[in-house]
PDB file of C-alpha atoms and ligand atoms in Angstrom:
ATOM      1  CA  MET A 171     124.341 121.338  55.091  1.00 82.00           C
ATOM      2  CA  THR A 172     120.706 120.245  53.825  1.00 88.00           C
ATOM      3  CA  THR A 173     119.301 116.819  53.949  1.00 92.00           C
ATOM      4  CA  LEU A 174     119.227 116.942  49.832  1.00 94.00           C
ATOM      5  CA  SER A 175     123.147 117.646  49.720  1.00 96.00           C
ATOM      6  CA  HIS A 176     123.865 114.577  52.317  1.00 97.00           C
ATOM      7  CA  ALA A 177     121.684 112.467  49.900  1.00 97.00           C
ATOM      8  CA  ALA A 178     123.511 113.763  46.972  1.00 97.00           C
ATOM      9  CA  VAL A 179     126.932 113.138  48.192  1.00 97.00           C
ATOM     10  CA  GLY A 180     125.610 109.715  49.439  1.00 97.00           C
ATOM     11  CA  LEU A 181     124.559 108.982  45.874  1.00 96.00           C
ATOM     12  CA  LEU A 182     127.687 109.780  44.130  1.00 96.00           C
ATOM     13  CA  VAL A 183     129.591 107.725  46.818  1.00 98.00           C
ATOM     14  CA  THR A 184     127.425 104.695  46.085  1.00 97.00           C
ATOM     15  CA  LYS A 185     127.884 105.179  42.422  1.00 95.00           C
ATOM     16  CA  PHE A 186     131.587 105.039  43.044  1.00 96.00           C
ATOM     17  CA  PHE A 187     131.459 101.865  44.925  1.00 97.00           C
ATOM     18  CA  VAL A 188     129.026 100.375  42.274  1.00 95.00           C
ATOM     19  CA  ASP A 189     131.037 101.570  39.222  1.00 94.00           C
ATOM     20  CA  ARG A 190     133.948  99.711  40.425  1.00 95.00           C
ATOM     21  CA  GLY A 191     132.279  96.484  41.249  1.00 95.00           C
ATOM     22  CA  TRP A 192     132.179  96.645  44.959  1.00 96.00           C
ATOM     23  CA  LEU A 193     128.396  96.637  45.328  1.00 95.00           C
ATOM     24  CA  PRO A 194     125.928  95.082  42.914  1.00 93.00           C
ATOM     25  CA  ASP A 195     124.528  97.265  40.189  1.00 90.00           C
ATOM     26  CA  THR A 196     121.607  95.088  39.887  1.00 91.00           C
ATOM     27  CA  THR A 197     119.522  96.464  42.389  1.00 92.00           C
ATOM     28  CA  ILE A 198     118.711  99.944  44.243  1.00 93.00           C
ATOM     29  CA  THR A 199     119.524  98.923  47.360  1.00 95.00           C
ATOM     30  CA  PRO A 200     123.023 100.281  47.437  1.00 96.00           C
ATOM     31  CA  TYR A 201     121.710 103.571  46.598  1.00 96.00           C
ATOM     32  CA  ILE A 202     119.134 103.501  49.566  1.00 97.00           C
ATOM     33  CA  LEU A 203     121.294 102.430  52.053  1.00 97.00           C
ATOM     34  CA  GLY A 204     123.773 104.993  50.359  1.00 97.00           C
ATOM     35  CA  VAL A 205     121.676 107.948  51.021  1.00 97.00           C
ATOM     36  CA  ALA A 206     120.451 106.491  54.686  1.00 97.00           C
ATOM     37  CA  PHE A 207     124.278 106.517  55.640  1.00 97.00           C
ATOM     38  CA  ALA A 208     124.943 109.760  53.996  1.00 97.00           C
ATOM     39  CA  ASN A 209     122.135 111.251  56.294  1.00 96.00           C
ATOM     40  CA  ILE A 210     122.274 109.097  59.567  1.00 96.00           C
ATOM     41  CA  PRO A 211     124.061 111.627  61.733  1.00 94.00           C
ATOM     42  CA  ASP A 212     121.036 113.933  61.407  1.00 92.00           C
ATOM     43  CA  ILE A 213     118.888 111.493  63.202  1.00 89.00           C
ATOM     44  CA  ASP A 214     118.976 114.124  65.993  1.00 85.00           C
ATOM     45  CA  GLY A 215     116.709 116.330  63.937  1.00 81.00           C
ATOM     46  CA  LEU A 216     113.784 113.813  63.918  1.00 81.00           C
ATOM     47  CA  VAL A 217     113.891 114.408  67.599  1.00 76.00           C
ATOM     48  CA  SER A 218     113.882 118.257  67.283  1.00 65.00           C
ATOM     49  CA  LEU A 219     111.793 118.902  64.101  1.00 65.00           C
ATOM     50  CA  ARG A 220     110.636 121.925  65.575  1.00 64.00           C
ATOM     51  CA  ARG A 221     114.133 123.182  66.425  1.00 65.00           C
ATOM     52  CA  VAL A 222     115.725 121.652  63.176  1.00 65.00           C
ATOM     53  CA  TYR A 223     117.925 124.424  62.672  1.00 63.00           C
ATOM     54  CA  ASP A 224     119.570 123.859  65.762  1.00 68.00           C
ATOM     55  CA  HIS A 225     119.248 120.073  66.145  1.00 67.00           C
ATOM     56  CA  HIS A 226     122.814 119.212  66.666  1.00 69.00           C
ATOM     57  CA  SER A 227     122.237 119.968  70.218  1.00 69.00           C
ATOM     58  CA  ALA A 228     119.364 117.556  70.543  1.00 65.00           C
ATOM     59  CA  LEU A 229     120.820 114.569  71.629  1.00 66.00           C
ATOM     60  CA  LYS A 230     123.559 116.456  73.190  1.00 68.00           C
ATOM     61  CA  ASN A 231     125.980 116.476  69.982  1.00 80.00           C
ATOM     62  CA  LEU A 232     126.139 112.433  70.337  1.00 88.00           C
ATOM     63  CA  SER A 233     125.160 111.949  66.765  1.00 91.00           C
ATOM     64  CA  HIS A 234     127.341 114.621  65.545  1.00 93.00           C
ATOM     65  CA  TYR A 235     130.471 113.624  67.264  1.00 94.00           C
ATOM     66  CA  PRO A 236     132.313 112.091  64.420  1.00 96.00           C
ATOM     67  CA  ALA A 237     134.200 109.643  66.862  1.00 96.00           C
ATOM     68  CA  ASN A 238     131.002 108.132  68.203  1.00 95.00           C
ATOM     69  CA  TRP A 239     130.322 106.797  64.949  1.00 96.00           C
ATOM     70  CA  PHE A 240     133.617 105.371  64.332  1.00 95.00           C
ATOM     71  CA  ILE A 241     133.684 103.571  67.610  1.00 96.00           C
ATOM     72  CA  VAL A 242     130.232 102.080  66.653  1.00 96.00           C
ATOM     73  CA  PHE A 243     131.219 101.011  63.220  1.00 97.00           C
ATOM     74  CA  GLY A 244     134.461  99.603  64.436  1.00 97.00           C
ATOM     75  CA  PHE A 245     132.443  97.645  67.243  1.00 96.00           C
ATOM     76  CA  VAL A 246     130.148  96.404  64.353  1.00 96.00           C
ATOM     77  CA  ALA A 247     133.050  95.515  62.314  1.00 96.00           C
ATOM     78  CA  VAL A 248     134.382  93.238  65.264  1.00 96.00           C
ATOM     79  CA  LEU A 249     130.887  91.702  66.031  1.00 96.00           C
ATOM     80  CA  ALA A 250     130.135  90.589  62.312  1.00 94.00           C
ATOM     81  CA  LEU A 251     133.274  88.754  62.064  1.00 93.00           C
ATOM     82  CA  PRO A 252     131.904  85.291  62.479  1.00 93.00           C
ATOM     83  CA  PHE A 253     128.794  85.774  60.236  1.00 94.00           C
ATOM     84  CA  HIS A 254     130.514  86.402  56.834  1.00 90.00           C
ATOM     85  CA  ILE A 255     127.442  88.312  55.728  1.00 91.00           C
ATOM     86  CA  ARG A 256     127.629  88.933  51.953  1.00 90.00           C
ATOM     87  CA  PHE A 257     129.048  92.457  50.993  1.00 93.00           C
ATOM     88  CA  PHE A 258     129.043  93.478  54.859  1.00 95.00           C
ATOM     89  CA  TYR A 259     132.356  94.852  55.013  1.00 96.00           C
ATOM     90  CA  THR A 260     131.699  96.791  51.791  1.00 97.00           C
ATOM     91  CA  TYR A 261     128.341  98.360  53.232  1.00 97.00           C
ATOM     92  CA  LEU A 262     130.005  99.467  56.429  1.00 97.00           C
ATOM     93  CA  GLY A 263     132.784 100.847  54.211  1.00 97.00           C
ATOM     94  CA  LEU A 264     130.208 102.864  52.259  1.00 98.00           C
ATOM     95  CA  ALA A 265     128.757 103.935  55.504  1.00 98.00           C
ATOM     96  CA  THR A 266     132.045 105.055  57.029  1.00 98.00           C
ATOM     97  CA  VAL A 267     133.137 107.211  54.084  1.00 98.00           C
ATOM     98  CA  ASN A 268     129.486 108.614  53.836  1.00 98.00           C
ATOM     99  CA  VAL A 269     129.642 109.457  57.244  1.00 97.00           C
ATOM    100  CA  PHE A 270     132.765 111.256  57.203  1.00 97.00           C
ATOM    101  CA  LEU A 271     131.531 112.915  54.245  1.00 97.00           C
ATOM    102  CA  HIS A 272     128.403 114.099  56.407  1.00 97.00           C
ATOM    103  CA  PHE A 273     130.648 115.798  58.874  1.00 96.00           C
ATOM    104  CA  ILE A 274     132.880 117.572  56.174  1.00 96.00           C
ATOM    105  CA  LEU A 275     129.671 118.844  54.593  1.00 95.00           C
ATOM    106  CA  ASP A 276     128.379 119.927  58.004  1.00 94.00           C
ATOM    107  CA  THR A 277     131.767 121.785  58.579  1.00 94.00           C
ATOM    108  CA  PHE A 278     130.296 124.172  55.927  1.00 90.00           C
ATOM    109  CA  SER A 279     127.839 125.892  58.314  1.00 84.00           C
ATOM    110  CA  ILE A 280     126.787 129.017  58.789  1.00 81.00           C
ATOM    111  CA  TYR A 281     125.577 128.252  62.336  1.00 77.00           C
ATOM    112  CA  HIS A 282     128.116 126.527  64.551  1.00 81.00           C
ATOM    113  CA  GLY A 283     129.761 123.619  62.697  1.00 87.00           C
ATOM    114  CA  ILE A 284     131.184 120.369  63.842  1.00 93.00           C
ATOM    115  CA  ALA A 285     132.903 119.438  66.979  1.00 93.00           C
ATOM    116  CA  TRP A 286     135.540 117.167  65.268  1.00 95.00           C
ATOM    117  CA  PHE A 287     137.376 116.229  68.420  1.00 95.00           C
ATOM    118  CA  GLY A 288     133.897 115.980  70.511  1.00 88.00           C
ATOM    119  CA  PRO A 289     132.987 114.365  72.912  1.00 91.00           C
ATOM    120  CA  TRP A 290     136.153 115.233  74.589  1.00 94.00           C
ATOM    121  CA  ILE A 291     136.795 118.923  72.967  1.00 93.00           C
ATOM    122  CA  LYS A 292     133.570 120.367  72.589  1.00 90.00           C
ATOM    123  CA  LYS A 293     134.631 123.522  70.220  1.00 91.00           C
ATOM    124  CA  LYS A 294     132.860 123.431  66.725  1.00 91.00           C
ATOM    125  CA  TYR A 295     134.585 124.273  63.533  1.00 90.00           C
ATOM    126  CA  SER A 296     133.062 125.411  60.279  1.00 90.00           C
ATOM    127  CA  PHE A 297     134.895 126.377  57.435  1.00 90.00           C
ATOM    128  CA  ILE A 298     132.718 129.468  56.811  1.00 86.00           C
ATOM    129  CA  ARG A 299     132.115 132.203  58.872  1.00 81.00           C
ATOM    130  CA  MET A 300     129.340 132.089  61.761  1.00 74.00           C
ATOM    131  CA  LEU A 301     125.992 134.205  61.077  1.00 70.00           C
ATOM    132  CA  PRO A 302     126.376 137.876  62.651  1.00 70.00           C
ATOM    133  CA  ILE A 303     123.379 136.859  64.715  1.00 72.00           C
ATOM    134  CA  ILE A 304     122.163 133.361  66.293  1.00 73.00           C
ATOM    135  CA  PRO A 305     118.813 132.372  64.782  1.00 74.00           C
ATOM    136  CA  SER A 306     115.844 131.926  67.051  1.00 76.00           C
ATOM    137  CA  ASP A 307     113.876 129.748  64.786  1.00 79.00           C
ATOM    138  CA  THR A 308     113.979 127.757  61.540  1.00 79.00           C
ATOM    139  CA  HIS A 309     112.306 130.433  59.892  1.00 83.00           C
ATOM    140  CA  GLU A 310     115.025 132.796  60.610  1.00 81.00           C
ATOM    141  CA  TRP A 311     117.563 130.374  59.888  1.00 80.00           C
ATOM    142  CA  VAL A 312     116.113 129.949  56.320  1.00 84.00           C
ATOM    143  CA  HIS A 313     116.231 133.225  55.940  1.00 85.00           C
ATOM    144  CA  TRP A 314     119.763 133.832  56.446  1.00 83.00           C
ATOM    145  CA  TYR A 315     120.558 130.545  54.360  1.00 85.00           C
ATOM    146  CA  MET A 316     118.588 131.738  51.075  1.00 86.00           C
ATOM    147  CA  LYS A 317     121.030 135.130  51.004  1.00 86.00           C
ATOM    148  CA  HIS A 318     124.088 132.978  51.549  1.00 88.00           C
ATOM    149  CA  TRP A 319     126.699 131.816  48.979  1.00 89.00           C
ATOM    150  CA  VAL A 320     126.883 128.068  50.411  1.00 90.00           C
ATOM    151  CA  LEU A 321     123.413 127.722  49.247  1.00 92.00           C
ATOM    152  CA  TYR A 322     124.722 128.227  45.765  1.00 93.00           C
ATOM    153  CA  LEU A 323     127.221 125.692  46.453  1.00 93.00           C
ATOM    154  CA  GLU A 324     124.515 123.345  47.608  1.00 94.00           C
ATOM    155  CA  ILE A 325     122.631 123.877  44.138  1.00 95.00           C
ATOM    156  CA  ALA A 326     125.545 123.143  41.975  1.00 96.00           C
ATOM    157  CA  LEU A 327     126.475 120.029  44.219  1.00 96.00           C
ATOM    158  CA  TRP A 328     122.802 119.002  43.465  1.00 96.00           C
ATOM    159  CA  ILE A 329     123.099 119.839  39.654  1.00 96.00           C
ATOM    160  CA  VAL A 330     126.332 117.852  39.342  1.00 96.00           C
ATOM    161  CA  THR A 331     124.681 115.077  41.198  1.00 95.00           C
ATOM    162  CA  LEU A 332     121.609 114.917  38.689  1.00 94.00           C
ATOM    163  CA  MET A 333     124.245 115.019  35.714  1.00 94.00           C
ATOM    164  CA  VAL A 334     126.191 112.149  36.971  1.00 93.00           C
ATOM    165  CA  LEU A 335     123.253 110.175  37.498  1.00 90.00           C
ATOM    166  CA  LEU A 336     121.412 110.678  34.496  1.00 90.00           C
ATOM    167  CA  GLU A 337     124.496 110.214  32.193  1.00 86.00           C
ATOM    168  CA  HIS A 338     124.541 106.677  33.897  1.00 73.00           C
ATOM    169  CA  TRP A 339     120.827 105.667  33.676  1.00 70.00           C
ATOM    170  CA  ILE A 340     119.830 107.350  30.220  1.00 69.00           C
TER     171      ILE A 340
HETATM  172 ZN1   ZN B 634     124.414 116.816  60.184  1.00 63.86          ZN
END
């Protein structure tokens, strides 16, 4: 899914954490970090801006194999043990939930999907059917995306997020 949808889910999850008092509500830092965590697997898009429609393969899928992130988070959790950093494990929890949801959203893919069992099994899964043709550039991908119902699902997600946040802040 698109960056905006990942950001929307990041905001909703962060609000859930903040509302429960797990993270401070006096600063916007949790929200900034929540949005960053929700988008972090897409760092492969930064190194392949010209082929952003096919960015999962940019880093040999490394940032789009769920297992890689959970291994990294596990290591970070152990390494941070001696330091007693305030809110560290809550932020790590926020990162874990947001990255997991990133992969759920990316499984709604009109093009390839997510290799949930990678790097061991490279087969990619999608909840929806693949495009009838493989797009050859980003323009073509956008063309197909604009015609697909998944776009309306994303727009609905943006509207719900906006309503939830406005209700919170107004
Ligand atoms: Zn992604």
